[in-house]
Coordinates of C-alpha atoms in Angstrom, one line a residue:
Chain A
M1 CA 70.5 -25.1 106.9
K2 CA 67.9 -27.4 108.6
G3 CA 68.9 -25.9 111.9
I4 CA 67.5 -22.6 110.9
Q5 CA 64.2 -23.5 109.3
W6 CA 62.4 -23.8 112.7
L7 CA 62.6 -19.9 112.8
E8 CA 60.2 -19.4 109.8
A9 CA 57.9 -22.1 111.3
S10 CA 58.0 -20.5 114.7
W11 CA 55.4 -18.0 116.1
L12 CA 57.7 -15.2 115.1
G13 CA 57.8 -16.3 111.5
A14 CA 54.1 -16.8 111.5
W15 CA 53.6 -13.3 113.0
M16 CA 55.8 -11.7 110.3
N17 CA 53.8 -13.5 107.6
G18 CA 50.4 -13.3 109.2
S19 CA 49.3 -9.9 108.0
T20 CA 49.7 -7.7 105.0
W21 CA 51.1 -4.8 107.1
V22 CA 53.6 -6.4 109.5
F23 CA 56.3 -7.1 106.9
P24 CA 56.2 -3.6 105.2
V25 CA 56.1 -1.8 108.5
V26 CA 59.1 -3.7 109.8
E27 CA 60.9 -3.1 106.6
S28 CA 60.2 0.6 106.8
V29 CA 61.6 0.8 110.3
H30 CA 64.7 -1.0 109.0
L31 CA 65.0 1.7 106.3
V32 CA 64.5 4.6 108.7
F33 CA 67.3 3.3 110.9
L34 CA 69.4 2.8 107.8
A35 CA 69.2 6.6 107.4
L36 CA 70.3 7.1 111.0
L37 CA 73.0 4.5 110.9
G38 CA 74.3 5.8 107.5
G39 CA 74.3 9.4 108.7
S40 CA 76.0 8.8 112.0
V41 CA 78.7 6.4 110.6
L42 CA 79.3 8.8 107.7
L43 CA 79.7 11.8 109.9
M44 CA 82.5 10.2 111.9
D45 CA 84.1 8.8 108.8
L46 CA 84.0 12.2 107.0
R47 CA 85.6 13.7 110.1
L48 CA 88.4 11.1 110.0
L49 CA 88.8 11.7 106.2
G50 CA 89.4 15.3 107.0
V51 CA 86.6 16.7 104.9
L52 CA 84.3 17.7 107.8
D53 CA 85.7 20.6 109.8
L54 CA 84.1 19.9 113.2
P55 CA 85.7 19.0 116.6
M56 CA 86.8 15.3 116.5
A57 CA 85.8 14.5 120.1
A58 CA 82.4 16.2 119.8
V59 CA 81.6 14.2 116.6
A60 CA 82.8 11.0 118.2
R61 CA 80.6 11.6 121.3
G62 CA 77.6 12.6 119.3
T63 CA 77.7 9.8 116.7
K64 CA 78.5 7.0 119.2
V65 CA 75.0 6.7 120.8
L66 CA 73.2 7.2 117.4
T67 CA 75.3 4.6 115.7
R68 CA 74.7 2.1 118.5
L69 CA 71.0 2.8 118.8
S70 CA 70.5 2.4 115.0
L71 CA 72.7 -0.8 114.9
V72 CA 70.5 -2.4 117.6
M73 CA 67.3 -1.4 115.7
M74 CA 68.6 -2.6 112.4
I75 CA 69.7 -5.9 113.8
V76 CA 66.3 -6.4 115.6
T77 CA 64.2 -5.5 112.5
G78 CA 66.7 -7.4 110.2
F79 CA 66.2 -10.5 112.3
L80 CA 62.4 -10.1 112.1
L81 CA 62.7 -9.8 108.3
F82 CA 65.0 -12.9 108.3
A83 CA 62.4 -14.8 110.3
S84 CA 59.7 -14.2 107.7
E85 CA 61.7 -15.9 104.9
T86 CA 64.4 -17.9 106.6
R87 CA 64.9 -20.6 104.0
L88 CA 64.8 -18.3 101.0
L89 CA 67.3 -15.8 102.5
F90 CA 69.6 -18.5 103.9
E91 CA 70.2 -19.7 100.3
N92 CA 70.3 -16.2 98.8
A93 CA 73.9 -15.2 97.7
A94 CA 73.3 -11.5 98.2
F95 CA 72.1 -12.2 101.7
Q96 CA 75.2 -14.3 102.5
W97 CA 77.5 -11.6 101.2
K98 CA 75.6 -9.0 103.2
I99 CA 76.0 -10.9 106.5
G100 CA 79.7 -11.5 105.6
G101 CA 80.2 -7.8 104.9
L102 CA 78.3 -6.9 108.1
M103 CA 80.7 -9.0 110.2
F104 CA 83.7 -7.2 108.7
A105 CA 82.0 -3.8 109.1
L106 CA 81.2 -4.5 112.7
G107 CA 84.7 -5.9 113.4
H108 CA 86.3 -2.8 111.8
M109 CA 84.1 -0.4 113.7
F110 CA 84.5 -1.9 117.2
L111 CA 88.1 -3.3 116.9
V112 CA 89.8 -0.8 114.7
R113 CA 87.9 2.5 114.1
D114 CA 86.4 3.3 117.5
P115 CA 89.5 2.4 119.5
F116 CA 91.5 4.6 117.0
V117 CA 89.1 7.5 117.4
R118 CA 89.6 7.5 121.2
R119 CA 93.3 8.3 120.9
C120 CA 93.1 10.3 117.6
E121 CA 93.1 14.1 117.6
S122 CA 94.0 15.0 114.1
V123 CA 93.6 13.7 110.6
S124 CA 96.4 11.5 109.3
G125 CA 97.1 9.0 106.5
K126 CA 96.0 6.3 109.0
S127 CA 92.7 8.0 109.9
R128 CA 91.9 8.4 106.2
W129 CA 92.5 4.7 105.5
I130 CA 90.4 3.7 108.5
A131 CA 87.5 5.9 107.4
L132 CA 87.7 4.8 103.8
V133 CA 87.6 1.1 104.8
S134 CA 84.6 1.9 107.0
I135 CA 82.7 3.7 104.3
L136 CA 83.4 0.9 101.7
L137 CA 82.4 -1.9 104.2
W138 CA 79.1 -0.3 105.2
L139 CA 78.4 0.7 101.6
S140 CA 78.8 -3.0 100.6
V141 CA 76.4 -4.1 103.3
A142 CA 73.8 -1.7 102.1
V143 CA 74.3 -2.6 98.4
F144 CA 74.1 -6.3 99.1
G145 CA 71.1 -5.6 101.3
R146 CA 69.3 -3.9 98.5
W147 CA 70.3 -6.7 96.1
V148 CA 68.6 -9.3 98.4
G149 CA 65.3 -8.0 97.1
F150 CA 66.4 -8.3 93.4
S151 CA 67.6 -11.8 93.5
Chain B
M1 CA 46.7 17.0 79.4
I2 CA 48.9 15.6 82.1
P3 CA 47.7 12.0 81.6
G4 CA 48.5 12.5 77.9
F5 CA 52.1 13.6 78.8
V6 CA 52.4 10.6 81.2
Q7 CA 51.3 8.3 78.3
F8 CA 53.9 10.0 76.1
L9 CA 56.6 9.3 78.7
Q10 CA 55.4 5.7 79.2
D11 CA 55.7 5.0 75.4
S12 CA 59.0 6.8 75.0
P13 CA 62.0 4.6 74.1
G14 CA 64.1 5.6 77.1
S15 CA 61.3 4.7 79.5
I16 CA 60.7 1.3 77.8
A17 CA 64.5 0.6 77.8
L18 CA 64.7 1.4 81.5
R19 CA 61.7 -0.8 82.5
E20 CA 63.0 -3.7 80.5
S21 CA 66.7 -3.3 81.4
L22 CA 68.4 -6.1 83.3
Y23 CA 70.5 -4.0 85.6
L24 CA 70.0 -0.3 84.9
Y25 CA 66.7 -0.1 86.8
S26 CA 68.1 -2.0 89.8
I27 CA 71.2 0.1 89.9
T28 CA 69.1 3.3 89.9
E29 CA 67.0 2.0 92.7
T30 CA 70.1 1.1 94.7
V31 CA 71.5 4.6 94.2
H32 CA 68.1 6.0 95.3
V33 CA 68.0 3.9 98.5
L34 CA 71.7 4.3 99.4
S35 CA 71.4 8.1 99.0
I36 CA 69.0 8.0 101.9
M37 CA 72.2 7.5 104.1
L38 CA 73.9 10.6 102.7
F39 CA 70.9 12.8 102.4
V40 CA 68.4 11.9 105.1
G41 CA 71.2 10.6 107.3
T42 CA 73.1 13.9 107.4
V43 CA 69.8 15.9 107.7
L44 CA 68.8 13.8 110.7
M45 CA 72.2 14.6 112.3
F46 CA 71.3 18.2 111.9
D47 CA 67.7 17.8 113.1
L48 CA 68.9 16.0 116.2
R49 CA 71.2 18.9 116.9
L50 CA 68.4 21.4 116.5
L51 CA 66.3 19.4 118.9
G52 CA 69.2 19.5 121.4
F53 CA 69.3 15.7 121.4
S54 CA 72.8 15.2 119.9
F55 CA 76.0 17.2 119.3
R56 CA 75.1 19.8 121.9
E57 CA 78.8 20.9 122.2
I58 CA 78.7 22.0 118.5
D59 CA 77.2 25.3 117.6
W60 CA 74.3 24.6 115.2
N61 CA 75.3 27.5 113.0
L62 CA 78.5 25.6 112.4
M63 CA 76.6 22.4 111.6
V64 CA 74.7 24.4 108.9
K65 CA 78.0 25.3 107.3
R66 CA 79.8 22.0 107.7
V67 CA 77.1 19.2 107.5
L68 CA 74.4 20.6 105.2
P69 CA 76.7 20.8 102.1
W70 CA 76.9 17.0 102.4
S71 CA 73.1 16.8 102.5
R72 CA 73.0 18.8 99.4
I73 CA 75.1 16.3 97.5
G74 CA 72.9 13.6 98.7
F75 CA 69.8 15.6 97.7
V76 CA 71.0 15.9 94.1
L77 CA 71.7 12.1 94.0
I78 CA 68.4 11.1 95.5
V79 CA 66.3 13.5 93.4
T80 CA 68.0 12.6 90.2
S81 CA 67.7 8.8 90.8
G82 CA 64.1 9.4 91.9
I83 CA 63.2 11.2 88.6
I84 CA 64.8 8.3 86.7
L85 CA 62.7 5.8 88.7
F86 CA 59.6 7.8 87.9
Y87 CA 60.6 7.9 84.2
A88 CA 61.0 4.1 84.2
N89 CA 57.3 3.6 85.2
P90 CA 55.5 6.9 84.5
E91 CA 51.9 5.5 84.5
R92 CA 52.2 3.5 87.6
M93 CA 54.1 6.3 89.5
F94 CA 51.6 9.0 88.3
H95 CA 48.7 6.9 89.8
S96 CA 50.6 5.8 92.9
V97 CA 48.7 7.1 95.9
W98 CA 51.8 6.6 98.1
L99 CA 54.0 8.8 95.7
R100 CA 51.3 11.5 95.8
I101 CA 51.3 11.6 99.6
K102 CA 55.1 11.4 99.6
L103 CA 55.4 14.4 97.4
M104 CA 53.1 16.4 99.6
V105 CA 55.2 15.6 102.7
L106 CA 58.3 16.4 100.6
L107 CA 56.8 19.8 99.9
L108 CA 56.2 20.3 103.6
A109 CA 59.8 19.3 104.4
G110 CA 61.0 21.7 101.7
L111 CA 58.8 24.6 103.0
N112 CA 60.1 23.9 106.6
A113 CA 63.7 24.0 105.4
F114 CA 63.0 27.2 103.4
L115 CA 61.5 29.0 106.4
F116 CA 64.3 27.8 108.6
H117 CA 66.9 29.4 106.3
L118 CA 64.9 32.6 106.2
K119 CA 65.3 32.5 109.9
A120 CA 61.6 32.7 110.2
H121 CA 61.4 30.0 112.9
R122 CA 61.0 31.4 116.4
R123 CA 62.1 28.1 117.9
I124 CA 64.7 26.0 116.0
R125 CA 63.4 23.0 117.9
V126 CA 60.2 23.2 115.9
A127 CA 62.1 23.3 112.6
G128 CA 64.1 20.2 113.7
A129 CA 61.1 18.3 114.8
V130 CA 59.1 19.0 111.6
S131 CA 62.1 18.0 109.5
L132 CA 62.8 14.8 111.5
V133 CA 59.1 13.6 111.3
A134 CA 58.7 14.7 107.6
W135 CA 61.8 12.9 106.4
I136 CA 61.0 9.7 108.3
A137 CA 57.5 9.8 106.7
V138 CA 59.0 10.3 103.3
I139 CA 61.2 7.2 103.7
V140 CA 58.2 5.1 104.9
L141 CA 55.9 6.4 102.1
G142 CA 58.6 5.8 99.5
R143 CA 59.0 2.2 100.6
M144 CA 55.3 1.7 100.3
I145 CA 55.3 2.7 96.6
A146 CA 56.8 -0.7 95.9
Y147 CA 53.7 -2.5 97.2
S148 CA 50.9 -2.9 94.8
W149 CA 47.9 -3.1 97.2
F150 CA 46.6 0.3 96.3
D151 CA 47.4 0.3 92.6
C152 CA 44.6 1.3 90.3
G153 CA 42.7 -1.8 89.4
R154 CA 43.7 -3.6 92.5
T155 CA 41.8 -1.7 95.2
D156 CA 38.1 -1.0 95.6
S157 CA 38.7 2.0 97.9
L158 CA 37.0 5.0 96.3
F159 CA 39.2 7.3 98.4
V160 CA 42.3 5.8 96.9
Q161 CA 40.9 5.8 93.4
N162 CA 40.0 9.5 93.7
V163 CA 43.3 10.5 95.2
A164 CA 45.2 8.5 92.6
Q165 CA 42.9 9.7 89.8
C166 CA 42.6 6.1 88.5
P167 CA 41.4 5.9 84.9
V168 CA 37.7 4.8 85.1
E169 CA 38.0 1.7 83.1
E170 CA 40.7 0.3 85.3
A171 CA 38.8 0.7 88.6
A172 CA 38.1 -2.7 90.2
E173 CA 34.5 -3.9 90.1

């Protein structure tokens, strides 16, 4: 807890809190990439669920770069937002759940879903489960993320 | 006449209940924000295809048939929750300068989509670019509604007061 407070006191935290516009702009960028992340993750998952009739390999290739780009942007902007209110967020239950959910969502994506997609050609019971877990995990990250602002 | 109607909405029991509710308002707002992923997310996938940036191996006509139905579901969700959010705070929303600009851009995005489906666009890339920029702007403008800097009574900008049609007595001195 004490180990993280330096962040809010650092130049980064000061910059985030230094003007009226910085925080809202960073937050908007975070939201724009939520759209891109949500869209690209969902497209792959809908394909694995068998409710999107497009070539599996093409969807996988197309979404991969978009998902990774938006993940990087969300984590960078998310870190900036975290730096502006480190102490408050660190003690916020919704934020803790969000980060927990994010770890599971990332683990599922990189260790389970994407390796599976590489050798998967058709929809099966297994592909449906993998997609369903992916959708639920990312949905929980987004819900907890929104709830950070309410608590 | 419109301000009268807004006042009527503001004082209606449903609106008051929503404003004062513990969870209903927050849940509606969560649905609204999460629908961005389904609606704008899938639209962006399509726009990036039109721009030739992604999914080049898939025919864009096929994307129209397979991806846009999902966007439509998201659209219904996001518009419905948006209307409920307006209904929860009619007065503030009616005089929100951000919401007014957002609705203008929304109209532009709608017109662009309409022309696209009429096949009126010479270049599909233009349709994709306009859509991409418009929807990103809608997200940003929508986020700004939550901030109160330009609320009537809190800004001395005459431009904002005129665009938002602030009631005269509420204008800041």
